[in-house]
């Protein structure tokens, strides 16, 4: 029981710290997510050391982001995503291409060999939709057209990022097979299409499916089972676990008892997500970043990461008008846990050294911290710039969206 | 991410299996808890092997029982526990003394030396209140006078069991210090008294304390923080983690927003507790128990464990009338995870061998499986035998209890 006592103590520390950070940032009118991440930096290994990165705290962080995306999925309908498909595809593709080119260029410039440059490029590529989703949810902006484009682009982003990481790993161990890359892509796309069309189709034909079992008064427990299962499956085939959870959410969101599900899911997600945000902060190694040359490299890579992702995603969304394109571009900037995971893979594979690792982790955290403070203004501008007759939050004014709920916009 | 994918997969398997066991047992009108435990046996290492006992699944099981007892604590008021204090003390003390004597006697009879006999006695001693609480909650019988006696006795039982285990461990490593035992007892009692009187006193003076923070719309998150913290502290000083969680529940149950807390806690507990019941089942080693001589030993020890606990607890509660005493005695029988933990300690300390370990784990599971099926009838009889003017479910008929809620009795 001693080990369990220790882990319970660490979960207590990170939950308490994250909620105190949340509290402080709410009181000074700053984004709570930033407060939770900074609290994680403070209690984490590199400052106070009260919280440890181990297999249990990692699991809690992972379930935190899994449930966050599950919750976002429940609020997302398939036809809304499909309606923004072409724009989301452009945002996802350009938002991956530019950071990749920038990272590869920088790597070549500082004299790294191809394997290192590709890993650096991969780490700059992948957006962390968890951070943006959390912040957009707080603003009530997830169900807007921009919110849907961001979610769709994030899924495409993750598929491309998975391919790039597989490519980089193949280069690092010297066994690059294009056949394997192609099969990865096919499996990932099949997974997404089958789950989405099969799952939502099944539930649309029988909307009470999830509440038929006697153990399930609401779709909550069947939904949690599906979320865990699809998250595990998604991670097994090489996608992020959160993609599976997001798809699971979209499927169970078709249930007739969706509002009961949302009510029960809310406290579970509220309990788990602080472990994710705190964990992100705890990853940063403050001491390693304090050296002069490393600090310069950090600033350079971070600026490049922000500019390349913003410009790429902005260009993909520019047909939506500049205000929406700016919101979408900015929302894709956080690299969060995805950048950290890619850097960790590169370190393990020996493709990057511990200095570059610290810099990439620092970049992931800074891109994550810098986004939420500017979102409220961008959300407001996107809403104001929307032409009359087409509301930013979906269907034309005066007509309820298909949820029977009108999502208020702030400001 | 590969390890995380694997763990997510195991959590998926045990949650799905437990809920299918729950479903099956509801349909054949048997206690769902038993279905969940047997599902754990089936997918666990000794049969299908789809689920592994590792640090993460152990943590989820532990949090499952921690939240179960937290939830029970929220429903329990201090003055109700104090009202049944003397009886609970007698039930706890006699319910520990008899199994200990029986275990020690049996150990001596089969020729074990003192250290082994004391460990066997310790493993027979400790009741698992988690199992009983779960089953009594399903029957709506936790807020009856008998339910309160059982909870109070379980706390006393755990304090005594902790002392016995410390005593046994001291014997096993040959360094038995009575001063240390005395200080353990003092620390445990101080912990319980300070948390209960200090915590409930604080919340009674300011019932909105937990909803004052801006991050807390309800006392749910502050309550979860307190539950994790006190569970960790409780385990650190040698008590079971669930005792701290139970005390945390009693404290936050004084909040003015208790019903909002209960509504948000319910889905979180419903998500976590199947991991506990499934884990209990997964501990059993079916093959090890199938040998002739071991099976005989298992039957003997199990019979002794049931009889000694029932008779001891029945004797402690006999002034309550035979019907209530029977319900209380029977409810104290499950050894569940506590017996398994003690056996594990004995195995690690080298005091017992792997055969005795398997037998004790088997005993813990059987005592746990045998109790729920008989509870509905015992609860009904206790209710019927209650003299008019004093209702089994607490205050006199026609007067609401202090919760403003009348708990219905089944049947």
mmCIF file of C-alpha atoms in Angstrom, chain A residues 30-338:
data_model
loop_
_atom_site.group_PDB
_atom_site.id
_atom_site.type_symbol
_atom_site.label_atom_id
_atom_site.label_comp_id
_atom_site.label_asym_id
_atom_site.label_seq_id
_atom_site.Cartn_x
_atom_site.Cartn_y
_atom_site.Cartn_z
ATOM 1 C CA UNK A 30 -6.489 35.485 -17.137
ATOM 2 C CA UNK A 31 -7.155 32.101 -18.811
ATOM 3 C CA UNK A 32 -7.512 29.410 -16.110
ATOM 4 C CA UNK A 33 -5.768 26.838 -18.326
ATOM 5 C CA UNK A 34 -2.570 28.911 -18.143
ATOM 6 C CA UNK A 35 -2.856 29.021 -14.351
ATOM 7 C CA UNK A 36 -3.151 25.236 -14.200
ATOM 8 C CA UNK A 37 -0.100 24.719 -16.436
ATOM 9 C CA UNK A 38 2.050 27.185 -14.485
ATOM 10 C CA UNK A 39 1.004 25.498 -11.223
ATOM 11 C CA UNK A 40 2.308 22.268 -12.781
ATOM 12 C CA UNK A 41 5.660 23.943 -13.534
ATOM 13 C CA UNK A 42 5.856 25.080 -9.896
ATOM 14 C CA UNK A 43 5.152 21.732 -8.160
ATOM 15 C CA UNK A 44 6.892 19.696 -10.890
ATOM 16 C CA UNK A 45 10.343 18.074 -10.787
ATOM 17 C CA UNK A 46 12.285 21.120 -11.963
ATOM 18 C CA UNK A 47 11.097 23.541 -9.227
ATOM 19 C CA UNK A 48 9.538 22.194 -6.011
ATOM 20 C CA UNK A 49 9.686 18.490 -6.892
ATOM 21 C CA UNK A 50 6.461 17.600 -5.041
ATOM 22 C CA UNK A 51 5.057 15.917 -8.131
ATOM 23 C CA UNK A 52 6.789 13.220 -10.139
ATOM 24 C CA UNK A 53 6.426 12.155 -13.774
ATOM 25 C CA UNK A 54 5.789 8.409 -13.468
ATOM 26 C CA UNK A 55 3.588 5.838 -15.151
ATOM 27 C CA UNK A 56 0.584 6.596 -12.916
ATOM 28 C CA UNK A 57 0.690 10.386 -13.187
ATOM 29 C CA UNK A 58 1.224 10.019 -16.949
ATOM 30 C CA UNK A 59 -1.844 7.788 -17.154
ATOM 31 C CA UNK A 60 -3.970 10.323 -15.276
ATOM 32 C CA UNK A 61 -2.774 13.097 -17.604
ATOM 33 C CA UNK A 62 -3.569 10.970 -20.634
ATOM 34 C CA UNK A 63 -7.060 10.126 -19.369
ATOM 35 C CA UNK A 64 -7.520 13.844 -18.666
ATOM 36 C CA UNK A 65 -6.960 14.814 -22.290
ATOM 37 C CA UNK A 66 -8.832 11.714 -23.506
ATOM 38 C CA UNK A 67 -11.928 12.785 -21.549
ATOM 39 C CA UNK A 68 -11.557 16.388 -22.675
ATOM 40 C CA UNK A 69 -11.677 15.308 -26.315
ATOM 41 C CA UNK A 70 -14.424 12.780 -25.581
ATOM 42 C CA UNK A 71 -16.473 15.643 -24.168
ATOM 43 C CA UNK A 72 -15.708 17.808 -27.208
ATOM 44 C CA UNK A 73 -16.732 14.907 -29.456
ATOM 45 C CA UNK A 74 -20.086 14.562 -27.690
ATOM 46 C CA UNK A 75 -20.750 18.211 -28.550
ATOM 47 C CA UNK A 76 -19.730 17.741 -32.217
ATOM 48 C CA UNK A 77 -22.067 16.389 -34.892
ATOM 49 C CA UNK A 78 -20.697 14.593 -37.940
ATOM 50 C CA UNK A 79 -22.589 16.655 -40.523
ATOM 51 C CA UNK A 80 -21.259 19.859 -38.957
ATOM 52 C CA UNK A 81 -17.717 18.560 -39.399
ATOM 53 C CA UNK A 82 -18.395 17.428 -42.964
ATOM 54 C CA UNK A 83 -19.846 20.856 -43.817
ATOM 55 C CA UNK A 84 -16.464 22.433 -43.009
ATOM 56 C CA UNK A 85 -14.504 19.547 -44.580
ATOM 57 C CA UNK A 86 -12.686 21.298 -47.439
ATOM 58 C CA UNK A 87 -11.568 24.234 -45.277
ATOM 59 C CA UNK A 88 -10.509 21.922 -42.449
ATOM 60 C CA UNK A 89 -8.476 19.885 -44.943
ATOM 61 C CA UNK A 90 -6.716 23.005 -46.240
ATOM 62 C CA UNK A 91 -6.023 24.253 -42.688
ATOM 63 C CA UNK A 92 -4.728 20.855 -41.592
ATOM 64 C CA UNK A 93 -2.506 20.337 -44.648
ATOM 65 C CA UNK A 94 -0.990 23.833 -44.833
ATOM 66 C CA UNK A 95 -0.743 23.976 -41.029
ATOM 67 C CA UNK A 96 1.439 20.864 -41.195
ATOM 68 C CA UNK A 97 3.437 21.690 -44.343
ATOM 69 C CA UNK A 98 4.794 25.082 -43.252
ATOM 70 C CA UNK A 99 6.020 24.103 -39.752
ATOM 71 C CA UNK A 100 7.578 20.966 -41.219
ATOM 72 C CA UNK A 101 9.433 22.952 -43.878
ATOM 73 C CA UNK A 102 10.487 25.541 -41.279
ATOM 74 C CA UNK A 103 11.737 22.918 -38.823
ATOM 75 C CA UNK A 104 13.625 21.030 -41.528
ATOM 76 C CA UNK A 105 15.135 24.245 -42.836
ATOM 77 C CA UNK A 106 16.252 25.336 -39.370
ATOM 78 C CA UNK A 107 17.696 21.894 -38.675
ATOM 79 C CA UNK A 108 19.741 22.028 -41.892
ATOM 80 C CA UNK A 109 20.792 25.596 -41.115
ATOM 81 C CA UNK A 110 22.238 24.685 -37.682
ATOM 82 C CA UNK A 111 24.153 21.852 -39.366
ATOM 83 C CA UNK A 112 22.128 18.879 -38.141
ATOM 84 C CA UNK A 113 22.038 15.742 -40.278
ATOM 85 C CA UNK A 114 18.835 14.690 -42.053
ATOM 86 C CA UNK A 115 17.521 12.415 -39.276
ATOM 87 C CA UNK A 116 17.822 15.161 -36.642
ATOM 88 C CA UNK A 117 16.333 17.789 -38.946
ATOM 89 C CA UNK A 118 13.324 15.560 -39.697
ATOM 90 C CA UNK A 119 12.709 14.981 -35.975
ATOM 91 C CA UNK A 120 12.937 18.677 -35.227
ATOM 92 C CA UNK A 121 10.492 19.276 -38.079
ATOM 93 C CA UNK A 122 8.144 16.581 -36.736
ATOM 94 C CA UNK A 123 8.146 18.131 -33.256
ATOM 95 C CA UNK A 124 7.218 21.518 -34.724
ATOM 96 C CA UNK A 125 4.367 20.023 -36.708
ATOM 97 C CA UNK A 126 1.698 18.553 -34.452
ATOM 98 C CA UNK A 127 -0.953 20.796 -32.904
ATOM 99 C CA UNK A 128 -2.283 19.899 -29.447
ATOM 100 C CA UNK A 129 -6.000 20.232 -29.872
ATOM 101 C CA UNK A 130 -6.510 19.521 -26.158
ATOM 102 C CA UNK A 131 -5.280 22.939 -25.094
ATOM 103 C CA UNK A 132 -7.266 24.840 -27.722
ATOM 104 C CA UNK A 133 -10.415 22.812 -27.111
ATOM 105 C CA UNK A 134 -10.226 23.550 -23.404
ATOM 106 C CA UNK A 135 -9.826 27.268 -23.969
ATOM 107 C CA UNK A 136 -12.499 27.461 -26.704
ATOM 108 C CA UNK A 137 -14.952 25.517 -24.533
ATOM 109 C CA UNK A 138 -14.426 28.031 -21.714
ATOM 110 C CA UNK A 139 -15.361 30.743 -24.235
ATOM 111 C CA UNK A 140 -18.396 28.844 -25.554
ATOM 112 C CA UNK A 141 -16.896 28.992 -29.052
ATOM 113 C CA UNK A 142 -16.515 25.304 -29.902
ATOM 114 C CA UNK A 143 -19.829 25.051 -31.759
ATOM 115 C CA UNK A 144 -19.097 27.985 -34.017
ATOM 116 C CA UNK A 145 -18.087 27.420 -37.622
ATOM 117 C CA UNK A 146 -14.506 28.337 -36.682
ATOM 118 C CA UNK A 147 -14.581 25.853 -33.806
ATOM 119 C CA UNK A 148 -15.644 23.080 -36.146
ATOM 120 C CA UNK A 149 -12.945 23.936 -38.672
ATOM 121 C CA UNK A 150 -10.361 23.819 -35.868
ATOM 122 C CA UNK A 151 -11.562 20.399 -34.687
ATOM 123 C CA UNK A 152 -11.624 18.973 -38.215
ATOM 124 C CA UNK A 153 -8.194 20.396 -38.982
ATOM 125 C CA UNK A 154 -6.857 18.946 -35.723
ATOM 126 C CA UNK A 155 -7.907 15.437 -36.730
ATOM 127 C CA UNK A 156 -6.246 15.839 -40.154
ATOM 128 C CA UNK A 157 -3.218 17.381 -38.439
ATOM 129 C CA UNK A 158 -2.899 14.342 -36.203
ATOM 130 C CA UNK A 159 -3.068 11.863 -39.078
ATOM 131 C CA UNK A 160 -0.346 13.751 -40.966
ATOM 132 C CA UNK A 161 1.751 14.140 -37.823
ATOM 133 C CA UNK A 162 1.557 10.397 -37.197
ATOM 134 C CA UNK A 163 2.893 9.753 -40.694
ATOM 135 C CA UNK A 164 5.715 12.256 -40.227
ATOM 136 C CA UNK A 165 6.699 10.756 -36.868
ATOM 137 C CA UNK A 166 6.679 7.269 -38.392
ATOM 138 C CA UNK A 167 8.828 8.625 -41.230
ATOM 139 C CA UNK A 168 11.225 10.285 -38.776
ATOM 140 C CA UNK A 169 11.467 7.151 -36.613
ATOM 141 C CA UNK A 170 12.132 5.059 -39.704
ATOM 142 C CA UNK A 171 14.935 7.413 -40.717
ATOM 143 C CA UNK A 172 16.394 7.329 -37.181
ATOM 144 C CA UNK A 173 16.647 3.535 -37.057
ATOM 145 C CA UNK A 174 17.625 3.363 -40.736
ATOM 146 C CA UNK A 175 14.665 1.250 -41.860
ATOM 147 C CA UNK A 176 12.369 3.455 -43.820
ATOM 148 C CA UNK A 177 9.700 1.541 -45.726
ATOM 149 C CA UNK A 178 7.219 3.506 -47.765
ATOM 150 C CA UNK A 179 4.947 0.478 -47.894
ATOM 151 C CA UNK A 180 4.649 0.648 -44.102
ATOM 152 C CA UNK A 181 3.866 4.363 -44.197
ATOM 153 C CA UNK A 182 1.149 3.782 -46.769
ATOM 154 C CA UNK A 183 -0.409 0.983 -44.714
ATOM 155 C CA UNK A 184 -0.329 3.201 -41.602
ATOM 156 C CA UNK A 185 -2.203 5.883 -43.501
ATOM 157 C CA UNK A 186 -4.778 3.429 -44.861
ATOM 158 C CA UNK A 187 -5.377 1.867 -41.404
ATOM 159 C CA UNK A 188 -5.766 5.299 -39.795
ATOM 160 C CA UNK A 189 -8.217 6.548 -42.407
ATOM 161 C CA UNK A 190 -10.190 3.280 -42.321
ATOM 162 C CA UNK A 191 -10.371 3.499 -38.520
ATOM 163 C CA UNK A 192 -11.738 7.040 -38.634
ATOM 164 C CA UNK A 193 -14.230 6.382 -41.425
ATOM 165 C CA UNK A 194 -15.509 3.057 -40.059
ATOM 166 C CA UNK A 195 -15.951 4.361 -36.501
ATOM 167 C CA UNK A 196 -17.628 7.556 -37.618
ATOM 168 C CA UNK A 197 -19.956 6.202 -40.298
ATOM 169 C CA UNK A 198 -20.565 2.803 -38.680
ATOM 170 C CA UNK A 199 -20.939 4.155 -35.153
ATOM 171 C CA UNK A 200 -23.130 7.138 -35.882
ATOM 172 C CA UNK A 201 -25.175 5.082 -38.371
ATOM 173 C CA UNK A 202 -25.822 2.404 -35.753
ATOM 174 C CA UNK A 203 -26.907 4.938 -33.139
ATOM 175 C CA UNK A 204 -29.073 6.874 -35.553
ATOM 176 C CA UNK A 205 -30.989 3.731 -36.425
ATOM 177 C CA UNK A 206 -31.428 2.949 -32.740
ATOM 178 C CA UNK A 207 -30.963 6.021 -30.576
ATOM 179 C CA UNK A 208 -31.715 4.173 -27.337
ATOM 180 C CA UNK A 209 -28.949 1.599 -27.962
ATOM 181 C CA UNK A 210 -26.704 2.854 -25.154
ATOM 182 C CA UNK A 211 -29.423 2.897 -22.512
ATOM 183 C CA UNK A 212 -30.812 -0.548 -23.326
ATOM 184 C CA UNK A 213 -28.542 -2.355 -20.809
ATOM 185 C CA UNK A 214 -29.904 -2.454 -17.261
ATOM 186 C CA UNK A 215 -26.583 -1.232 -15.835
ATOM 187 C CA UNK A 216 -26.959 1.976 -17.851
ATOM 188 C CA UNK A 217 -29.605 4.453 -16.723
ATOM 189 C CA UNK A 218 -27.877 7.001 -18.998
ATOM 190 C CA UNK A 219 -25.369 6.514 -21.889
ATOM 191 C CA UNK A 220 -22.585 7.596 -19.506
ATOM 192 C CA UNK A 221 -21.000 4.247 -18.598
ATOM 193 C CA UNK A 222 -21.395 2.703 -22.083
ATOM 194 C CA UNK A 223 -19.882 5.933 -23.413
ATOM 195 C CA UNK A 224 -16.916 5.727 -21.039
ATOM 196 C CA UNK A 225 -16.334 2.097 -22.053
ATOM 197 C CA UNK A 226 -16.384 3.099 -25.728
ATOM 198 C CA UNK A 227 -14.086 6.071 -25.086
ATOM 199 C CA UNK A 228 -11.492 3.914 -23.304
ATOM 200 C CA UNK A 229 -11.721 1.203 -25.953
ATOM 201 C CA UNK A 230 -11.402 3.501 -28.955
ATOM 202 C CA UNK A 231 -8.663 5.549 -27.261
ATOM 203 C CA UNK A 232 -6.662 2.357 -26.703
ATOM 204 C CA UNK A 233 -7.309 1.151 -30.256
ATOM 205 C CA UNK A 234 -6.417 4.518 -31.719
ATOM 206 C CA UNK A 235 -3.118 4.599 -29.808
ATOM 207 C CA UNK A 236 -2.403 1.006 -30.831
ATOM 208 C CA UNK A 237 -2.614 1.813 -34.546
ATOM 209 C CA UNK A 238 -0.341 4.830 -34.117
ATOM 210 C CA UNK A 239 -2.822 7.698 -33.867
ATOM 211 C CA UNK A 240 -3.150 9.771 -30.707
ATOM 212 C CA UNK A 241 -5.449 8.237 -28.090
ATOM 213 C CA UNK A 242 -7.470 11.455 -28.109
ATOM 214 C CA UNK A 243 -8.529 10.900 -31.731
ATOM 215 C CA UNK A 244 -10.257 7.664 -30.707
ATOM 216 C CA UNK A 245 -11.865 9.420 -27.747
ATOM 217 C CA UNK A 246 -13.060 12.275 -29.956
ATOM 218 C CA UNK A 247 -14.629 9.806 -32.413
ATOM 219 C CA UNK A 248 -16.229 7.895 -29.499
ATOM 220 C CA UNK A 249 -17.743 11.186 -28.322
ATOM 221 C CA UNK A 250 -19.162 11.952 -31.767
ATOM 222 C CA UNK A 251 -20.727 8.477 -31.883
ATOM 223 C CA UNK A 252 -22.352 8.511 -28.432
ATOM 224 C CA UNK A 253 -23.431 12.113 -29.015
ATOM 225 C CA UNK A 254 -26.062 10.649 -31.357
ATOM 226 C CA UNK A 255 -27.768 8.966 -28.395
ATOM 227 C CA UNK A 256 -31.285 10.089 -27.495
ATOM 228 C CA UNK A 257 -30.127 10.687 -23.898
ATOM 229 C CA UNK A 258 -27.250 12.951 -24.873
ATOM 230 C CA UNK A 259 -27.998 15.646 -22.322
ATOM 231 C CA UNK A 260 -28.007 13.146 -19.438
ATOM 232 C CA UNK A 261 -24.656 11.893 -20.728
ATOM 233 C CA UNK A 262 -23.239 15.415 -20.834
ATOM 234 C CA UNK A 263 -24.414 16.107 -17.273
ATOM 235 C CA UNK A 264 -22.705 12.984 -15.915
ATOM 236 C CA UNK A 265 -19.580 13.367 -18.015
ATOM 237 C CA UNK A 266 -18.973 16.945 -16.894
ATOM 238 C CA UNK A 267 -17.794 16.186 -13.306
ATOM 239 C CA UNK A 268 -15.652 13.241 -14.452
ATOM 240 C CA UNK A 269 -13.914 15.423 -17.041
ATOM 241 C CA UNK A 270 -13.604 18.281 -14.529
ATOM 242 C CA UNK A 271 -11.842 15.889 -12.152
ATOM 243 C CA UNK A 272 -9.429 14.453 -14.734
ATOM 244 C CA UNK A 273 -8.448 17.404 -16.959
ATOM 245 C CA UNK A 274 -6.419 19.291 -14.298
ATOM 246 C CA UNK A 275 -4.077 16.280 -14.204
ATOM 247 C CA UNK A 276 -3.431 16.869 -17.916
ATOM 248 C CA UNK A 277 -2.760 20.602 -17.691
ATOM 249 C CA UNK A 278 -0.633 20.207 -14.558
ATOM 250 C CA UNK A 279 1.338 17.397 -16.211
ATOM 251 C CA UNK A 280 2.091 19.571 -19.258
ATOM 252 C CA UNK A 281 3.613 22.196 -16.985
ATOM 253 C CA UNK A 282 5.572 19.666 -14.940
ATOM 254 C CA UNK A 283 7.438 18.539 -18.084
ATOM 255 C CA UNK A 284 9.381 21.774 -18.418
ATOM 256 C CA UNK A 285 12.981 21.767 -17.185
ATOM 257 C CA UNK A 286 13.455 25.336 -15.991
ATOM 258 C CA UNK A 287 17.174 24.953 -15.208
ATOM 259 C CA UNK A 288 18.061 23.478 -18.615
ATOM 260 C CA UNK A 289 16.464 26.432 -20.406
ATOM 261 C CA UNK A 290 18.228 29.079 -18.315
ATOM 262 C CA UNK A 291 21.570 28.796 -20.153
ATOM 263 C CA UNK A 292 22.351 31.599 -22.609
ATOM 264 C CA UNK A 293 22.753 29.701 -25.856
ATOM 265 C CA UNK A 294 19.875 27.329 -25.111
ATOM 266 C CA UNK A 295 17.642 30.289 -24.305
ATOM 267 C CA UNK A 296 18.426 31.883 -27.667
ATOM 268 C CA UNK A 297 17.685 28.619 -29.479
ATOM 269 C CA UNK A 298 14.437 28.333 -27.510
ATOM 270 C CA UNK A 299 13.312 31.813 -28.516
ATOM 271 C CA UNK A 300 14.199 31.176 -32.167
ATOM 272 C CA UNK A 301 12.464 27.807 -32.420
ATOM 273 C CA UNK A 302 9.406 29.076 -30.557
ATOM 274 C CA UNK A 303 9.053 32.096 -32.859
ATOM 275 C CA UNK A 304 9.417 29.831 -35.880
ATOM 276 C CA UNK A 305 6.864 27.370 -34.476
ATOM 277 C CA UNK A 306 4.321 30.129 -33.884
ATOM 278 C CA UNK A 307 4.834 31.934 -37.182
ATOM 279 C CA UNK A 308 4.884 28.857 -39.417
ATOM 280 C CA UNK A 309 1.784 27.253 -37.888
ATOM 281 C CA UNK A 310 -0.143 30.514 -37.815
ATOM 282 C CA UNK A 311 0.678 31.440 -41.409
ATOM 283 C CA UNK A 312 0.003 27.920 -42.720
ATOM 284 C CA UNK A 313 -3.351 27.550 -40.976
ATOM 285 C CA UNK A 314 -4.316 31.161 -41.778
ATOM 286 C CA UNK A 315 -3.619 30.551 -45.462
ATOM 287 C CA UNK A 316 -5.755 27.404 -45.365
ATOM 288 C CA UNK A 317 -8.685 29.312 -43.873
ATOM 289 C CA UNK A 318 -8.325 32.618 -45.688
ATOM 290 C CA UNK A 319 -11.476 32.082 -47.778
ATOM 291 C CA UNK A 320 -13.403 32.275 -44.493
ATOM 292 C CA UNK A 321 -12.392 35.919 -44.160
ATOM 293 C CA UNK A 322 -9.444 37.400 -42.278
ATOM 294 C CA UNK A 323 -11.072 37.496 -38.847
ATOM 295 C CA UNK A 324 -12.023 33.823 -38.841
ATOM 296 C CA UNK A 325 -8.720 32.828 -40.458
ATOM 297 C CA UNK A 326 -6.859 34.661 -37.689
ATOM 298 C CA UNK A 327 -8.849 32.839 -34.972
ATOM 299 C CA UNK A 328 -8.294 29.493 -36.697
ATOM 300 C CA UNK A 329 -4.594 30.101 -37.333
ATOM 301 C CA UNK A 330 -3.969 31.183 -33.743
ATOM 302 C CA UNK A 331 -5.960 28.254 -32.312
ATOM 303 C CA UNK A 332 -3.716 25.768 -34.126
ATOM 304 C CA UNK A 333 -0.526 27.177 -32.542
ATOM 305 C CA UNK A 334 -0.315 25.156 -29.259
ATOM 306 C CA UNK A 335 1.942 22.112 -29.535
ATOM 307 C CA UNK A 336 1.322 20.961 -25.942
ATOM 308 C CA UNK A 337 1.685 17.267 -25.146
ATOM 309 C CA UNK A 338 2.036 16.229 -28.811
#
